[in-house]
Short mmCIF file of C-alpha atoms in Angstrom, two decimals:
data_model
loop_
_atom_site.label_atom_id
_atom_site.label_comp_id
_atom_site.label_asym_id
_atom_site.label_seq_id
_atom_site.Cartn_x
_atom_site.Cartn_y
_atom_site.Cartn_z
CA MET O 26 6.89 3.24 4.19
CA ASN O 27 7.96 6.53 2.66
CA VAL O 28 7.26 7.52 -0.91
CA GLU O 29 10.39 6.97 -3.00
CA LEU O 30 11.20 10.24 -4.75
CA LYS O 31 14.16 11.31 -6.83
CA PRO O 32 15.59 14.84 -6.63
CA SER O 33 15.01 16.87 -9.76
CA TYR O 34 17.16 19.90 -9.02
CA LYS O 35 20.91 20.31 -8.78
CA SER O 36 21.42 23.73 -7.22
CA ALA O 37 21.32 24.35 -3.48
CA GLY O 38 18.17 26.45 -3.84
CA GLY O 39 16.60 23.82 -6.06
CA GLU O 40 17.42 21.10 -3.57
CA LYS O 41 15.69 23.10 -0.84
CA GLU O 42 12.59 23.50 -2.98
CA ASN O 43 12.66 19.79 -3.83
CA THR O 44 12.84 18.90 -0.13
CA LYS O 45 9.76 21.03 0.49
CA SER O 46 7.98 19.24 -2.34
CA GLU O 47 8.92 15.80 -0.99
CA THR O 48 7.71 16.68 2.51
CA LEU O 49 4.50 18.13 1.10
CA THR O 50 3.96 15.03 -1.04
CA GLU O 51 4.19 12.80 2.02
CA SER O 52 1.74 15.02 3.92
CA LEU O 53 -0.74 15.02 1.03
CA VAL O 54 -0.44 11.25 0.59
CA GLU O 55 -1.40 10.71 4.23
CA ALA O 56 -4.25 13.25 3.99
CA ILE O 57 -5.68 11.47 0.94
CA VAL O 58 -5.13 7.94 2.25
CA GLY O 59 -6.71 8.79 5.61
CA GLY O 60 -9.70 10.52 4.04
CA GLU O 61 -8.88 14.02 5.31
CA ILE O 62 -8.95 15.03 1.64
CA GLU O 63 -12.01 13.09 0.50
CA PRO O 64 -12.25 10.86 -2.58
CA GLY O 65 -13.54 12.75 -5.58
CA SER O 66 -12.79 16.16 -4.08
CA LYS O 67 -11.34 18.81 -6.36
CA ILE O 68 -7.74 19.83 -5.80
CA SER O 69 -7.56 23.57 -5.16
CA GLU O 70 -3.98 24.87 -5.40
CA PRO O 71 -4.73 28.17 -3.59
CA GLU O 72 -6.40 26.35 -0.68
CA LEU O 73 -3.63 23.78 -0.33
CA ALA O 74 -0.91 26.43 -0.64
CA LYS O 75 -2.54 28.36 2.20
CA LYS O 76 -3.19 25.29 4.36
CA TYR O 77 0.36 23.94 4.10
CA SER O 78 2.08 27.35 3.90
CA VAL O 79 3.96 26.58 0.69
CA SER O 80 4.48 28.37 -2.60
CA ARG O 81 2.83 27.19 -5.80
CA GLY O 82 6.08 25.70 -7.20
CA PRO O 83 6.59 22.91 -4.63
CA LEU O 84 2.83 22.38 -4.50
CA ARG O 85 2.52 21.78 -8.24
CA GLU O 86 5.46 19.40 -8.13
CA ALA O 87 3.83 17.51 -5.25
CA ILE O 88 0.56 17.28 -7.19
CA MET O 89 2.45 15.82 -10.17
CA ARG O 90 3.94 13.20 -7.87
CA LEU O 91 0.49 12.35 -6.52
CA GLU O 92 -0.70 11.87 -10.09
CA GLY O 93 2.21 9.51 -10.64
CA LEU O 94 1.16 7.53 -7.57
CA GLY O 95 -2.39 7.26 -8.91
CA LEU O 96 -3.95 9.21 -6.04
CA ILE O 97 -4.98 12.16 -8.20
CA GLU O 98 -6.45 12.15 -11.68
CA ARG O 99 -7.03 14.98 -14.15
CA ILE O 100 -10.49 15.11 -15.71
CA PRO O 101 -11.05 17.20 -18.87
CA HIS O 102 -12.94 20.46 -18.19
CA VAL O 103 -12.98 19.64 -14.47
CA GLY O 104 -9.38 19.65 -13.29
CA ALA O 105 -7.47 17.56 -10.78
CA ARG O 106 -9.46 15.43 -8.37
CA VAL O 107 -8.69 12.82 -5.74
CA ILE O 108 -9.18 9.34 -7.14
CA THR O 109 -12.36 7.49 -6.24
CA LEU O 110 -11.89 3.76 -5.80
CA SER O 111 -14.93 2.07 -7.29
CA PRO O 112 -15.58 -1.62 -6.59
CA ASP O 113 -14.66 -2.50 -10.17
CA LYS O 114 -11.34 -0.66 -9.87
CA LEU O 115 -10.63 -2.44 -6.60
CA ILE O 116 -11.25 -5.86 -8.12
CA GLU O 117 -8.85 -5.01 -10.94
CA LEU O 118 -6.32 -3.78 -8.40
CA TYR O 119 -6.52 -6.98 -6.37
CA ALA O 120 -6.22 -9.14 -9.48
CA VAL O 121 -2.96 -7.40 -10.37
CA ARG O 122 -1.79 -7.57 -6.79
CA GLU O 123 -2.53 -11.29 -6.56
CA ALA O 124 -0.32 -12.06 -9.55
CA LEU O 125 2.55 -9.73 -8.65
CA GLU O 126 2.70 -10.52 -4.93
CA GLY O 127 2.51 -14.21 -5.70
CA MET O 128 5.62 -13.78 -7.82
CA ALA O 129 7.26 -11.73 -5.07
CA ALA O 130 6.62 -14.49 -2.51
CA ARG O 131 8.14 -17.08 -4.85
CA LEU O 132 11.28 -14.96 -5.27
CA ALA O 133 11.43 -14.19 -1.55
CA ALA O 134 11.54 -17.93 -0.82
CA ARG O 135 14.65 -18.03 -2.99
CA TYR O 136 16.47 -14.89 -1.86
CA ILE O 137 15.34 -13.97 1.65
CA THR O 138 18.08 -13.73 4.27
CA GLN O 139 18.07 -15.20 7.75
CA GLU O 140 17.96 -11.71 9.20
CA GLU O 141 14.86 -10.88 7.16
CA LEU O 142 13.19 -14.12 8.25
CA LEU O 143 13.83 -13.29 11.89
CA GLY O 144 12.40 -9.81 11.31
CA LEU O 145 9.21 -11.28 9.82
CA GLU O 146 8.84 -13.71 12.72
CA THR O 147 9.15 -10.86 15.20
CA LEU O 148 6.67 -8.80 13.19
CA LEU O 149 4.03 -11.53 13.22
CA SER O 150 4.51 -12.06 16.95
CA THR O 151 3.82 -8.35 17.42
CA HIS O 152 0.75 -8.59 15.18
CA THR O 153 -0.56 -11.54 17.19
CA ARG O 154 -0.35 -9.57 20.43
CA HIS O 155 -1.93 -6.53 18.78
CA ILE O 156 -4.90 -8.49 17.44
CA GLU O 157 -5.49 -10.06 20.84
CA GLN O 158 -5.48 -6.62 22.48
CA VAL O 159 -7.90 -4.96 20.07
CA GLU O 160 -9.83 -8.09 19.09
CA GLY O 161 -8.61 -7.71 15.53
CA ALA O 162 -10.49 -4.49 14.95
CA SER O 163 -7.70 -2.32 13.60
CA TYR O 164 -5.21 -4.73 12.00
CA PHE O 165 -6.07 -3.70 8.48
CA HIS O 166 -6.34 -0.02 9.36
CA GLN O 167 -2.71 0.23 10.44
CA HIS O 168 0.57 -0.35 8.65
CA GLY O 169 0.98 -3.82 10.20
CA ASP O 170 -0.57 -5.87 7.43
CA PHE O 171 1.26 -3.90 4.82
CA ASP O 172 4.57 -4.18 6.65
CA PHE O 173 4.36 -7.96 6.23
CA HIS O 174 3.65 -7.74 2.51
CA TYR O 175 6.16 -4.94 2.03
CA ARG O 176 8.98 -6.92 3.64
CA ILE O 177 8.27 -9.93 1.44
CA ILE O 178 8.20 -7.74 -1.65
CA LYS O 179 11.57 -6.23 -0.68
CA ALA O 180 12.96 -9.72 -0.06
CA SER O 181 12.16 -10.66 -3.67
CA ARG O 182 15.21 -8.62 -4.74
CA ASN O 183 13.35 -7.70 -7.93
CA SER O 184 13.49 -3.93 -8.43
CA LYS O 185 10.67 -3.91 -10.97
CA LEU O 186 8.28 -5.72 -8.65
CA ILE O 187 9.29 -3.47 -5.76
CA GLY O 188 8.64 -0.37 -7.87
CA LEU O 189 5.23 -1.57 -9.04
CA LEU O 190 3.97 -2.81 -5.69
CA CYS O 191 5.48 -0.32 -3.25
CA ASN O 192 4.40 2.93 -4.85
CA GLU O 193 1.08 3.30 -6.68
CA LEU O 194 -0.53 0.01 -5.59
CA TYR O 195 0.63 0.43 -2.00
CA HIS O 196 -1.01 3.82 -1.45
CA LEU O 197 -4.21 2.92 -3.32
CA LEU O 198 -4.60 -0.16 -1.13
CA ARG O 199 -3.91 1.84 2.02
CA MET O 200 -6.53 4.35 0.91
CA TYR O 201 -9.09 1.59 0.48
CA ARG O 202 -8.25 -0.07 3.79
CA TYR O 203 -8.53 3.14 5.78
CA GLN O 204 -11.88 4.04 4.26
CA SER O 205 -13.55 0.64 3.86
CA PRO O 206 -16.03 -0.87 6.34
CA ARG O 207 -14.32 -3.05 8.91
CA SER O 208 -16.83 -5.79 8.16
CA GLN O 209 -14.89 -6.38 4.94
CA SER O 210 -11.73 -7.37 6.80
CA ARG O 211 -10.86 -10.78 8.23
CA PRO O 212 -8.00 -10.03 10.62
CA VAL O 213 -7.59 -13.34 12.43
CA GLU O 214 -7.80 -15.40 9.24
CA ALA O 215 -5.39 -13.05 7.49
CA LEU O 216 -2.84 -13.29 10.29
CA ASN O 217 -2.99 -17.08 10.22
CA GLU O 218 -2.49 -16.98 6.46
CA HIS O 219 0.53 -14.72 6.96
CA LYS O 220 2.02 -17.33 9.28
CA LEU O 221 1.54 -20.08 6.70
CA ILE O 222 3.14 -17.92 3.99
CA LEU O 223 6.10 -17.22 6.23
CA GLN O 224 6.52 -20.92 6.99
CA ALA O 225 6.59 -21.75 3.27
CA ILE O 226 9.14 -19.00 2.62
CA ARG O 227 11.24 -20.19 5.56
CA ASN O 228 11.20 -23.71 4.05
CA ARG O 229 12.36 -22.25 0.70
CA ASP O 230 9.28 -23.75 -0.96
CA GLU O 231 8.86 -21.35 -3.88
CA GLU O 232 5.78 -22.96 -5.40
CA LEU O 233 3.89 -23.16 -2.10
CA SER O 234 4.88 -19.61 -1.15
CA GLU O 235 3.40 -18.26 -4.37
CA MET O 236 0.25 -20.36 -4.09
CA LEU O 237 -0.42 -19.32 -0.48
CA MET O 238 0.16 -15.63 -1.22
CA ARG O 239 -2.16 -15.71 -4.22
CA ARG O 240 -4.83 -17.53 -2.19
CA HIS O 241 -4.43 -14.99 0.63
CA ILE O 242 -4.98 -11.98 -1.61
CA SER O 243 -7.76 -13.76 -3.50
CA GLY O 244 -9.63 -14.05 -0.19
CA SER O 245 -9.61 -10.27 0.18
CA ARG O 246 -10.78 -9.84 -3.40
CA LYS O 247 -13.71 -12.19 -2.81
CA LEU O 248 -14.78 -10.10 0.19
CA ILE O 249 -14.97 -7.05 -2.06
CA GLU O 250 -16.98 -8.99 -4.65
CA GLN O 251 -19.41 -10.16 -1.96
CA GLN O 252 -19.82 -6.57 -0.79
CA ILE O 253 -20.70 -5.51 -4.35
CA LEU O 254 -23.40 -8.16 -4.53
CA THR O 255 -24.97 -7.12 -1.23
CA ASP O 256 -24.94 -3.36 -1.93
#
């Protein structure tokens, strides 16, 4: 999923600069999410400008966008740094996600189209084959799991939910998934839960869809809590 960005310039030259900033933002998002730019590391504008061969204007705009996505934070007397996801922050994040995605699943059961249902069925069939091939090892470290959630969120037809879940929360969760121990994932169980959620949505059962989605995300939150206790 691409970061949704709105142009901020009107002139041809401005549009060109804005395109550079958008492209740079996407590159920096992937570098942060994948751990190439490590959590807690200081953002050096001269180093990034040199590395990505861009001027300071588009770079500063990209950094502002990253702040908006919650991937960078400014600390007084320190400067801009990549966010560090502490266990407490993750638990808060999952609590919010549980409530909002539960609502999205309820709305999806009401508004989803037949075409979208077929797309989700095909997606889960692909996921099943993938998990069998890699023994589940990389399901949560790819876009697959998020594609399922993302499509349900989009099917809710609620622009506010889509905005909240598909920007800041999406990239923070991807960042955690890429950098967390694989022992914290439960790929086979998660896939089976996805199938149950899809069945409830297909049956237009709004209450069950919400309950199953909330239970599904709650399972991931409990894994994080267990990890905190064992550390």
